[in-house]
PDB file of N, CA and C in Angstrom:
ATOM      1  N   ILE A1216      -6.708   0.231  -5.906  1.00 92.00           N
ATOM      2  CA  ILE A1216      -7.675   0.890  -6.770  1.00 92.00           C
ATOM      3  C   ILE A1216      -7.341   2.372  -6.788  1.00 92.00           C
ATOM      4  N   SER A1217      -7.434   2.973  -7.987  1.00 96.00           N
ATOM      5  CA  SER A1217      -7.149   4.405  -8.110  1.00 96.00           C
ATOM      6  C   SER A1217      -8.150   5.062  -9.045  1.00 96.00           C
ATOM      7  N   VAL A1218      -8.257   6.382  -8.930  1.00 97.00           N
ATOM      8  CA  VAL A1218      -9.124   7.192  -9.771  1.00 97.00           C
ATOM      9  C   VAL A1218      -8.244   8.214 -10.466  1.00 97.00           C
ATOM     10  N   SER A1219      -8.345   8.278 -11.810  1.00 97.00           N
ATOM     11  CA  SER A1219      -7.548   9.279 -12.524  1.00 97.00           C
ATOM     12  C   SER A1219      -8.304   9.774 -13.750  1.00 97.00           C
ATOM     13  N   PRO A1220      -8.154  11.005 -14.122  1.00 98.00           N
ATOM     14  CA  PRO A1220      -7.463  12.029 -13.335  1.00 98.00           C
ATOM     15  C   PRO A1220      -8.344  12.490 -12.177  1.00 98.00           C
ATOM     16  N   ASN A1221      -7.732  13.071 -11.208  1.00 97.00           N
ATOM     17  CA  ASN A1221      -8.440  13.637 -10.075  1.00 97.00           C
ATOM     18  C   ASN A1221      -7.638  14.822  -9.567  1.00 97.00           C
ATOM     19  N   PRO A1222      -8.101  16.047  -9.777  1.00 97.00           N
ATOM     20  CA  PRO A1222      -9.419  16.495 -10.221  1.00 97.00           C
ATOM     21  C   PRO A1222      -9.670  16.199 -11.697  1.00 97.00           C
ATOM     22  N   ASN A1223     -10.978  16.241 -12.058  1.00 97.00           N
ATOM     23  CA  ASN A1223     -11.390  15.947 -13.425  1.00 97.00           C
ATOM     24  C   ASN A1223     -12.598  16.804 -13.791  1.00 97.00           C
ATOM     25  N   ASN A1224     -13.113  16.615 -15.009  1.00 96.00           N
ATOM     26  CA  ASN A1224     -14.275  17.385 -15.467  1.00 96.00           C
ATOM     27  C   ASN A1224     -15.559  16.547 -15.471  1.00 96.00           C
ATOM     28  N   GLY A1225     -15.569  15.448 -14.735  1.00 95.00           N
ATOM     29  CA  GLY A1225     -16.715  14.537 -14.703  1.00 95.00           C
ATOM     30  C   GLY A1225     -16.454  13.252 -15.461  1.00 95.00           C
ATOM     31  N   THR A1226     -15.301  13.179 -16.119  1.00 97.00           N
ATOM     32  CA  THR A1226     -14.890  11.977 -16.848  1.00 97.00           C
ATOM     33  C   THR A1226     -13.599  11.462 -16.212  1.00 97.00           C
ATOM     34  N   PHE A1227     -13.624  10.207 -15.768  1.00 98.00           N
ATOM     35  CA  PHE A1227     -12.438   9.633 -15.127  1.00 98.00           C
ATOM     36  C   PHE A1227     -12.472   8.115 -15.257  1.00 98.00           C
ATOM     37  N   ILE A1228     -11.376   7.479 -14.868  1.00 98.00           N
ATOM     38  CA  ILE A1228     -11.227   6.029 -14.953  1.00 98.00           C
ATOM     39  C   ILE A1228     -10.944   5.473 -13.562  1.00 98.00           C
ATOM     40  N   ILE A1229     -11.630   4.385 -13.240  1.00 97.00           N
ATOM     41  CA  ILE A1229     -11.351   3.632 -12.015  1.00 97.00           C
ATOM     42  C   ILE A1229     -10.545   2.414 -12.437  1.00 97.00           C
ATOM     43  N   LYS A1230      -9.332   2.285 -11.877  1.00 96.00           N
ATOM     44  CA  LYS A1230      -8.456   1.164 -12.226  1.00 96.00           C
ATOM     45  C   LYS A1230      -7.911   0.521 -10.967  1.00 96.00           C
ATOM     46  N   GLY A1231      -7.631  -0.766 -11.073  1.00 94.00           N
ATOM     47  CA  GLY A1231      -6.991  -1.437  -9.957  1.00 94.00           C
ATOM     48  C   GLY A1231      -7.221  -2.930  -9.988  1.00 94.00           C
ATOM     49  N   THR A1232      -6.775  -3.585  -8.927  1.00 92.00           N
ATOM     50  CA  THR A1232      -6.940  -5.028  -8.801  1.00 92.00           C
ATOM     51  C   THR A1232      -7.645  -5.329  -7.480  1.00 92.00           C
ATOM     52  N   LEU A1233      -8.366  -6.434  -7.479  1.00 88.00           N
ATOM     53  CA  LEU A1233      -9.090  -6.847  -6.283  1.00 88.00           C
ATOM     54  C   LEU A1233      -8.339  -7.909  -5.484  1.00 88.00           C
ATOM     55  N   GLY A1234      -7.210  -8.356  -5.990  1.00 81.00           N
ATOM     56  CA  GLY A1234      -6.423  -9.342  -5.272  1.00 81.00           C
ATOM     57  C   GLY A1234      -6.841 -10.784  -5.541  1.00 81.00           C
ATOM     58  N   LYS A1235      -7.857 -10.970  -6.392  1.00 79.00           N
ATOM     59  CA  LYS A1235      -8.296 -12.309  -6.772  1.00 79.00           C
ATOM     60  C   LYS A1235      -8.330 -12.365  -8.291  1.00 79.00           C
ATOM     61  N   THR A1236      -8.140 -13.551  -8.847  1.00 81.00           N
ATOM     62  CA  THR A1236      -8.034 -13.663 -10.304  1.00 81.00           C
ATOM     63  C   THR A1236      -9.340 -14.024 -10.998  1.00 81.00           C
ATOM     64  N   GLU A1237     -10.400 -14.280 -10.239  1.00 85.00           N
ATOM     65  CA  GLU A1237     -11.660 -14.598 -10.903  1.00 85.00           C
ATOM     66  C   GLU A1237     -12.482 -13.326 -11.136  1.00 85.00           C
ATOM     67  N   ASP A1238     -13.462 -13.425 -12.043  1.00 91.00           N
ATOM     68  CA  ASP A1238     -14.356 -12.307 -12.312  1.00 91.00           C
ATOM     69  C   ASP A1238     -15.203 -12.021 -11.071  1.00 91.00           C
ATOM     70  N   GLN A1239     -15.365 -10.734 -10.758  1.00 91.00           N
ATOM     71  CA  GLN A1239     -16.169 -10.334  -9.611  1.00 91.00           C
ATOM     72  C   GLN A1239     -17.019  -9.138  -9.984  1.00 91.00           C
ATOM     73  N   GLU A1240     -18.236  -9.119  -9.473  1.00 94.00           N
ATOM     74  CA  GLU A1240     -19.098  -7.961  -9.685  1.00 94.00           C
ATOM     75  C   GLU A1240     -18.733  -6.879  -8.675  1.00 94.00           C
ATOM     76  N   ILE A1241     -18.656  -5.646  -9.158  1.00 96.00           N
ATOM     77  CA  ILE A1241     -18.413  -4.511  -8.277  1.00 96.00           C
ATOM     78  C   ILE A1241     -19.575  -3.536  -8.416  1.00 96.00           C
ATOM     79  N   SER A1242     -19.808  -2.789  -7.362  1.00 97.00           N
ATOM     80  CA  SER A1242     -20.834  -1.757  -7.349  1.00 97.00           C
ATOM     81  C   SER A1242     -20.133  -0.408  -7.251  1.00 97.00           C
ATOM     82  N   ILE A1243     -20.550   0.526  -8.104  1.00 98.00           N
ATOM     83  CA  ILE A1243     -19.959   1.862  -8.139  1.00 98.00           C
ATOM     84  C   ILE A1243     -21.064   2.862  -7.829  1.00 98.00           C
ATOM     85  N   GLU A1244     -20.806   3.725  -6.852  1.00 98.00           N
ATOM     86  CA  GLU A1244     -21.798   4.722  -6.464  1.00 98.00           C
ATOM     87  C   GLU A1244     -21.090   6.054  -6.245  1.00 98.00           C
ATOM     88  N   ILE A1245     -21.686   7.132  -6.775  1.00 97.00           N
ATOM     89  CA  ILE A1245     -21.142   8.469  -6.577  1.00 97.00           C
ATOM     90  C   ILE A1245     -22.210   9.305  -5.881  1.00 97.00           C
ATOM     91  N   VAL A1246     -21.792   9.979  -4.810  1.00 97.00           N
ATOM     92  CA  VAL A1246     -22.704  10.741  -3.966  1.00 97.00           C
ATOM     93  C   VAL A1246     -22.205  12.179  -3.903  1.00 97.00           C
ATOM     94  N   ASN A1247     -23.147  13.139  -3.968  1.00 96.00           N
ATOM     95  CA  ASN A1247     -22.729  14.536  -3.837  1.00 96.00           C
ATOM     96  C   ASN A1247     -22.589  14.895  -2.361  1.00 96.00           C
ATOM     97  N   ILE A1248     -22.201  16.111  -2.085  1.00 92.00           N
ATOM     98  CA  ILE A1248     -21.879  16.539  -0.725  1.00 92.00           C
ATOM     99  C   ILE A1248     -23.106  16.536   0.198  1.00 92.00           C
ATOM    100  N   THR A1249     -24.318  16.595  -0.377  1.00 95.00           N
ATOM    101  CA  THR A1249     -25.536  16.555   0.439  1.00 95.00           C
ATOM    102  C   THR A1249     -26.055  15.135   0.651  1.00 95.00           C
ATOM    103  N   GLY A1250     -25.349  14.139   0.101  1.00 95.00           N
ATOM    104  CA  GLY A1250     -25.718  12.744   0.303  1.00 95.00           C
ATOM    105  C   GLY A1250     -26.606  12.146  -0.767  1.00 95.00           C
ATOM    106  N   GLN A1251     -26.912  12.915  -1.826  1.00 97.00           N
ATOM    107  CA  GLN A1251     -27.735  12.392  -2.915  1.00 97.00           C
ATOM    108  C   GLN A1251     -26.901  11.505  -3.826  1.00 97.00           C
ATOM    109  N   ILE A1252     -27.447  10.335  -4.174  1.00 97.00           N
ATOM    110  CA  ILE A1252     -26.774   9.445  -5.118  1.00 97.00           C
ATOM    111  C   ILE A1252     -26.977  10.028  -6.513  1.00 97.00           C
ATOM    112  N   ILE A1253     -25.877  10.342  -7.194  1.00 96.00           N
ATOM    113  CA  ILE A1253     -25.986  10.922  -8.540  1.00 96.00           C
ATOM    114  C   ILE A1253     -25.577   9.924  -9.625  1.00 96.00           C
ATOM    115  N   TYR A1254     -24.969   8.807  -9.221  1.00 97.00           N
ATOM    116  CA  TYR A1254     -24.570   7.782 -10.187  1.00 97.00           C
ATOM    117  C   TYR A1254     -24.514   6.455  -9.451  1.00 97.00           C
ATOM    118  N   LYS A1255     -25.070   5.420 -10.078  1.00 97.00           N
ATOM    119  CA  LYS A1255     -25.015   4.086  -9.494  1.00 97.00           C
ATOM    120  C   LYS A1255     -24.959   3.090 -10.637  1.00 97.00           C
ATOM    121  N   ASN A1256     -24.014   2.155 -10.549  1.00 97.00           N
ATOM    122  CA  ASN A1256     -23.854   1.179 -11.617  1.00 97.00           C
ATOM    123  C   ASN A1256     -23.142  -0.054 -11.066  1.00 97.00           C
ATOM    124  N   LYS A1257     -23.306  -1.148 -11.770  1.00 97.00           N
ATOM    125  CA  LYS A1257     -22.564  -2.373 -11.463  1.00 97.00           C
ATOM    126  C   LYS A1257     -21.654  -2.662 -12.646  1.00 97.00           C
ATOM    127  N   ALA A1258     -20.507  -3.239 -12.356  1.00 95.00           N
ATOM    128  CA  ALA A1258     -19.544  -3.583 -13.392  1.00 95.00           C
ATOM    129  C   ALA A1258     -18.894  -4.903 -13.003  1.00 95.00           C
ATOM    130  N   THR A1259     -18.154  -5.476 -13.931  1.00 94.00           N
ATOM    131  CA  THR A1259     -17.439  -6.720 -13.664  1.00 94.00           C
ATOM    132  C   THR A1259     -15.942  -6.466 -13.701  1.00 94.00           C
ATOM    133  N   ALA A1260     -15.275  -6.884 -12.634  1.00 93.00           N
ATOM    134  CA  ALA A1260     -13.816  -6.852 -12.593  1.00 93.00           C
ATOM    135  C   ALA A1260     -13.362  -8.173 -13.195  1.00 93.00           C
ATOM    136  N   GLN A1261     -12.911  -8.124 -14.442  1.00 92.00           N
ATOM    137  CA  GLN A1261     -12.533  -9.350 -15.135  1.00 92.00           C
ATOM    138  C   GLN A1261     -11.135  -9.782 -14.712  1.00 92.00           C
ATOM    139  N   ASN A1262     -11.043 -11.044 -14.317  1.00 92.00           N
ATOM    140  CA  ASN A1262      -9.790 -11.598 -13.783  1.00 92.00           C
ATOM    141  C   ASN A1262      -9.272 -10.773 -12.608  1.00 92.00           C
ATOM    142  N   GLY A1263     -10.199 -10.147 -11.856  1.00 90.00           N
ATOM    143  CA  GLY A1263      -9.832  -9.341 -10.696  1.00 90.00           C
ATOM    144  C   GLY A1263      -9.347  -7.943 -11.024  1.00 90.00           C
ATOM    145  N   LEU A1264      -9.421  -7.539 -12.305  1.00 94.00           N
ATOM    146  CA  LEU A1264      -8.940  -6.217 -12.721  1.00 94.00           C
ATOM    147  C   LEU A1264     -10.106  -5.270 -12.980  1.00 94.00           C
ATOM    148  N   ILE A1265     -10.037  -4.083 -12.390  1.00 95.00           N
ATOM    149  CA  ILE A1265     -11.035  -3.042 -12.627  1.00 95.00           C
ATOM    150  C   ILE A1265     -10.464  -2.066 -13.635  1.00 95.00           C
ATOM    151  N   ASN A1266     -11.252  -1.748 -14.661  1.00 96.00           N
ATOM    152  CA  ASN A1266     -10.887  -0.723 -15.639  1.00 96.00           C
ATOM    153  C   ASN A1266     -12.202  -0.140 -16.151  1.00 96.00           C
ATOM    154  N   GLU A1267     -12.766   0.792 -15.397  1.00 96.00           N
ATOM    155  CA  GLU A1267     -14.100   1.296 -15.662  1.00 96.00           C
ATOM    156  C   GLU A1267     -14.066   2.793 -15.964  1.00 96.00           C
ATOM    157  N   ASP A1268     -14.559   3.157 -17.159  1.00 97.00           N
ATOM    158  CA  ASP A1268     -14.674   4.566 -17.543  1.00 97.00           C
ATOM    159  C   ASP A1268     -15.971   5.126 -16.995  1.00 97.00           C
ATOM    160  N   ILE A1269     -15.896   6.286 -16.355  1.00 97.00           N
ATOM    161  CA  ILE A1269     -17.069   6.972 -15.830  1.00 97.00           C
ATOM    162  C   ILE A1269     -17.190   8.310 -16.556  1.00 97.00           C
ATOM    163  N   LYS A1270     -18.375   8.583 -17.079  1.00 96.00           N
ATOM    164  CA  LYS A1270     -18.627   9.848 -17.770  1.00 96.00           C
ATOM    165  C   LYS A1270     -19.898  10.453 -17.193  1.00 96.00           C
ATOM    166  N   LEU A1271     -19.747  11.515 -16.427  1.00 94.00           N
ATOM    167  CA  LEU A1271     -20.871  12.207 -15.810  1.00 94.00           C
ATOM    168  C   LEU A1271     -21.080  13.520 -16.541  1.00 94.00           C
ATOM    169  N   ILE A1272     -22.296  13.733 -17.035  1.00 90.00           N
ATOM    170  CA  ILE A1272     -22.599  14.910 -17.845  1.00 90.00           C
ATOM    171  C   ILE A1272     -23.321  15.951 -16.997  1.00 90.00           C
ATOM    172  N   ASN A1273     -23.012  17.232 -17.242  1.00 90.00           N
ATOM    173  CA  ASN A1273     -23.661  18.357 -16.559  1.00 90.00           C
ATOM    174  C   ASN A1273     -23.522  18.278 -15.045  1.00 90.00           C
ATOM    175  N   LEU A1274     -22.357  17.923 -14.595  1.00 90.00           N
ATOM    176  CA  LEU A1274     -22.092  17.815 -13.168  1.00 90.00           C
ATOM    177  C   LEU A1274     -21.512  19.122 -12.663  1.00 90.00           C
ATOM    178  N   ALA A1275     -22.041  19.639 -11.564  1.00 94.00           N
ATOM    179  CA  ALA A1275     -21.541  20.885 -10.986  1.00 94.00           C
ATOM    180  C   ALA A1275     -20.148  20.676 -10.410  1.00 94.00           C
ATOM    181  N   SER A1276     -19.343  21.714 -10.441  1.00 96.00           N
ATOM    182  CA  SER A1276     -18.016  21.655  -9.828  1.00 96.00           C
ATOM    183  C   SER A1276     -18.162  21.420  -8.334  1.00 96.00           C
ATOM    184  N   GLY A1277     -17.238  20.657  -7.769  1.00 96.00           N
ATOM    185  CA  GLY A1277     -17.261  20.398  -6.334  1.00 96.00           C
ATOM    186  C   GLY A1277     -16.702  19.037  -5.984  1.00 96.00           C
ATOM    187  N   MET A1278     -16.838  18.687  -4.706  1.00 97.00           N
ATOM    188  CA  MET A1278     -16.325  17.426  -4.174  1.00 97.00           C
ATOM    189  C   MET A1278     -17.430  16.372  -4.187  1.00 97.00           C
ATOM    190  N   TYR A1279     -17.086  15.166  -4.605  1.00 98.00           N
ATOM    191  CA  TYR A1279     -18.012  14.034  -4.633  1.00 98.00           C
ATOM    192  C   TYR A1279     -17.339  12.845  -3.972  1.00 98.00           C
ATOM    193  N   LEU A1280     -18.144  11.926  -3.463  1.00 98.00           N
ATOM    194  CA  LEU A1280     -17.624  10.696  -2.879  1.00 98.00           C
ATOM    195  C   LEU A1280     -17.919   9.542  -3.820  1.00 98.00           C
ATOM    196  N   LEU A1281     -16.891   8.793  -4.151  1.00 98.00           N
ATOM    197  CA  LEU A1281     -16.995   7.610  -4.994  1.00 98.00           C
ATOM    198  C   LEU A1281     -16.820   6.397  -4.095  1.00 98.00           C
ATOM    199  N   ASN A1282     -17.795   5.495  -4.115  1.00 97.00           N
ATOM    200  CA  ASN A1282     -17.737   4.292  -3.301  1.00 97.00           C
ATOM    201  C   ASN A1282     -17.690   3.086  -4.233  1.00 97.00           C
ATOM    202  N   VAL A1283     -16.629   2.296  -4.128  1.00 96.00           N
ATOM    203  CA  VAL A1283     -16.476   1.068  -4.913  1.00 96.00           C
ATOM    204  C   VAL A1283     -16.605  -0.096  -3.937  1.00 96.00           C
ATOM    205  N   ARG A1284     -17.597  -0.976  -4.189  1.00 95.00           N
ATOM    206  CA  ARG A1284     -17.857  -2.104  -3.292  1.00 95.00           C
ATOM    207  C   ARG A1284     -17.703  -3.424  -4.035  1.00 95.00           C
ATOM    208  N   HIS A1285     -17.170  -4.399  -3.328  1.00 91.00           N
ATOM    209  CA  HIS A1285     -17.097  -5.773  -3.854  1.00 91.00           C
ATOM    210  C   HIS A1285     -16.899  -6.727  -2.693  1.00 91.00           C
ATOM    211  N   ALA A1286     -17.572  -7.857  -2.758  1.00 86.00           N
ATOM    212  CA  ALA A1286     -17.406  -8.956  -1.789  1.00 86.00           C
ATOM    213  C   ALA A1286     -17.417  -8.471  -0.340  1.00 86.00           C
ATOM    214  N   GLY A1287     -18.332  -7.561  -0.007  1.00 87.00           N
ATOM    215  CA  GLY A1287     -18.443  -7.085   1.370  1.00 87.00           C
ATOM    216  C   GLY A1287     -17.430  -6.031   1.764  1.00 87.00           C
ATOM    217  N   GLU A1288     -16.547  -5.649   0.870  1.00 90.00           N
ATOM    218  CA  GLU A1288     -15.554  -4.614   1.147  1.00 90.00           C
ATOM    219  C   GLU A1288     -15.957  -3.326   0.435  1.00 90.00           C
ATOM    220  N   SER A1289     -15.498  -2.198   0.962  1.00 94.00           N
ATOM    221  CA  SER A1289     -15.835  -0.913   0.388  1.00 94.00           C
ATOM    222  C   SER A1289     -14.618   0.001   0.426  1.00 94.00           C
ATOM    223  N   LYS A1290     -14.424   0.749  -0.656  1.00 95.00           N
ATOM    224  CA  LYS A1290     -13.333   1.728  -0.701  1.00 95.00           C
ATOM    225  C   LYS A1290     -13.942   3.047  -1.158  1.00 95.00           C
ATOM    226  N   ILE A1291     -13.680   4.119  -0.420  1.00 96.00           N
ATOM    227  CA  ILE A1291     -14.252   5.432  -0.714  1.00 96.00           C
ATOM    228  C   ILE A1291     -13.142   6.382  -1.163  1.00 96.00           C
ATOM    229  N   PHE A1292     -13.434   7.125  -2.238  1.00 97.00           N
ATOM    230  CA  PHE A1292     -12.504   8.104  -2.775  1.00 97.00           C
ATOM    231  C   PHE A1292     -13.174   9.472  -2.785  1.00 97.00           C
ATOM    232  N   HIS A1293     -12.402  10.514  -2.579  1.00 97.00           N
ATOM    233  CA  HIS A1293     -12.869  11.882  -2.783  1.00 97.00           C
ATOM    234  C   HIS A1293     -12.521  12.252  -4.212  1.00 97.00           C
ATOM    235  N   VAL A1294     -13.522  12.671  -4.976  1.00 97.00           N
ATOM    236  CA  VAL A1294     -13.321  13.031  -6.376  1.00 97.00           C
ATOM    237  C   VAL A1294     -13.674  14.509  -6.531  1.00 97.00           C
ATOM    238  N   MET A1295     -12.751  15.287  -7.080  1.00 97.00           N
ATOM    239  CA  MET A1295     -12.969  16.706  -7.303  1.00 97.00           C
ATOM    240  C   MET A1295     -13.318  16.948  -8.763  1.00 97.00           C
ATOM    241  N   VAL A1296     -14.466  17.567  -8.999  1.00 96.00           N
ATOM    242  CA  VAL A1296     -14.901  17.915 -10.359  1.00 96.00           C
ATOM    243  C   VAL A1296     -14.725  19.411 -10.543  1.00 96.00           C
ATOM    244  N   GLU A1297     -14.028  19.787 -11.602  1.00 95.00           N
ATOM    245  CA  GLU A1297     -13.798  21.192 -11.949  1.00 95.00           C
ATOM    246  C   GLU A1297     -14.273  21.428 -13.357  1.00 95.00           C
ATOM    247  N   GLN A1298     -15.302  22.235 -13.527  1.00 86.00           N
ATOM    248  CA  GLN A1298     -15.835  22.534 -14.866  1.00 86.00           C
ATOM    249  C   GLN A1298     -15.230  23.810 -15.407  1.00 86.00           C
TER     250      GLN A1298
END
């Protein structure tokens, strides 16, 4: 799984594979540096492929944590927003 572009302006794409070919629900959560959840959504990885566009409006510049969860597994990314 990857996030691009990074750094970004609040708009980025999460892409990757889950290693399984069936559809799976994933949970996407973005947290600011103080621990506040600023974005939360569920998506479907179709045929095990993630291709999710994220568009965050009026987001302050800084570091954010992106957590992608599926089937009891979690992957955390550092996302840099530059306005």
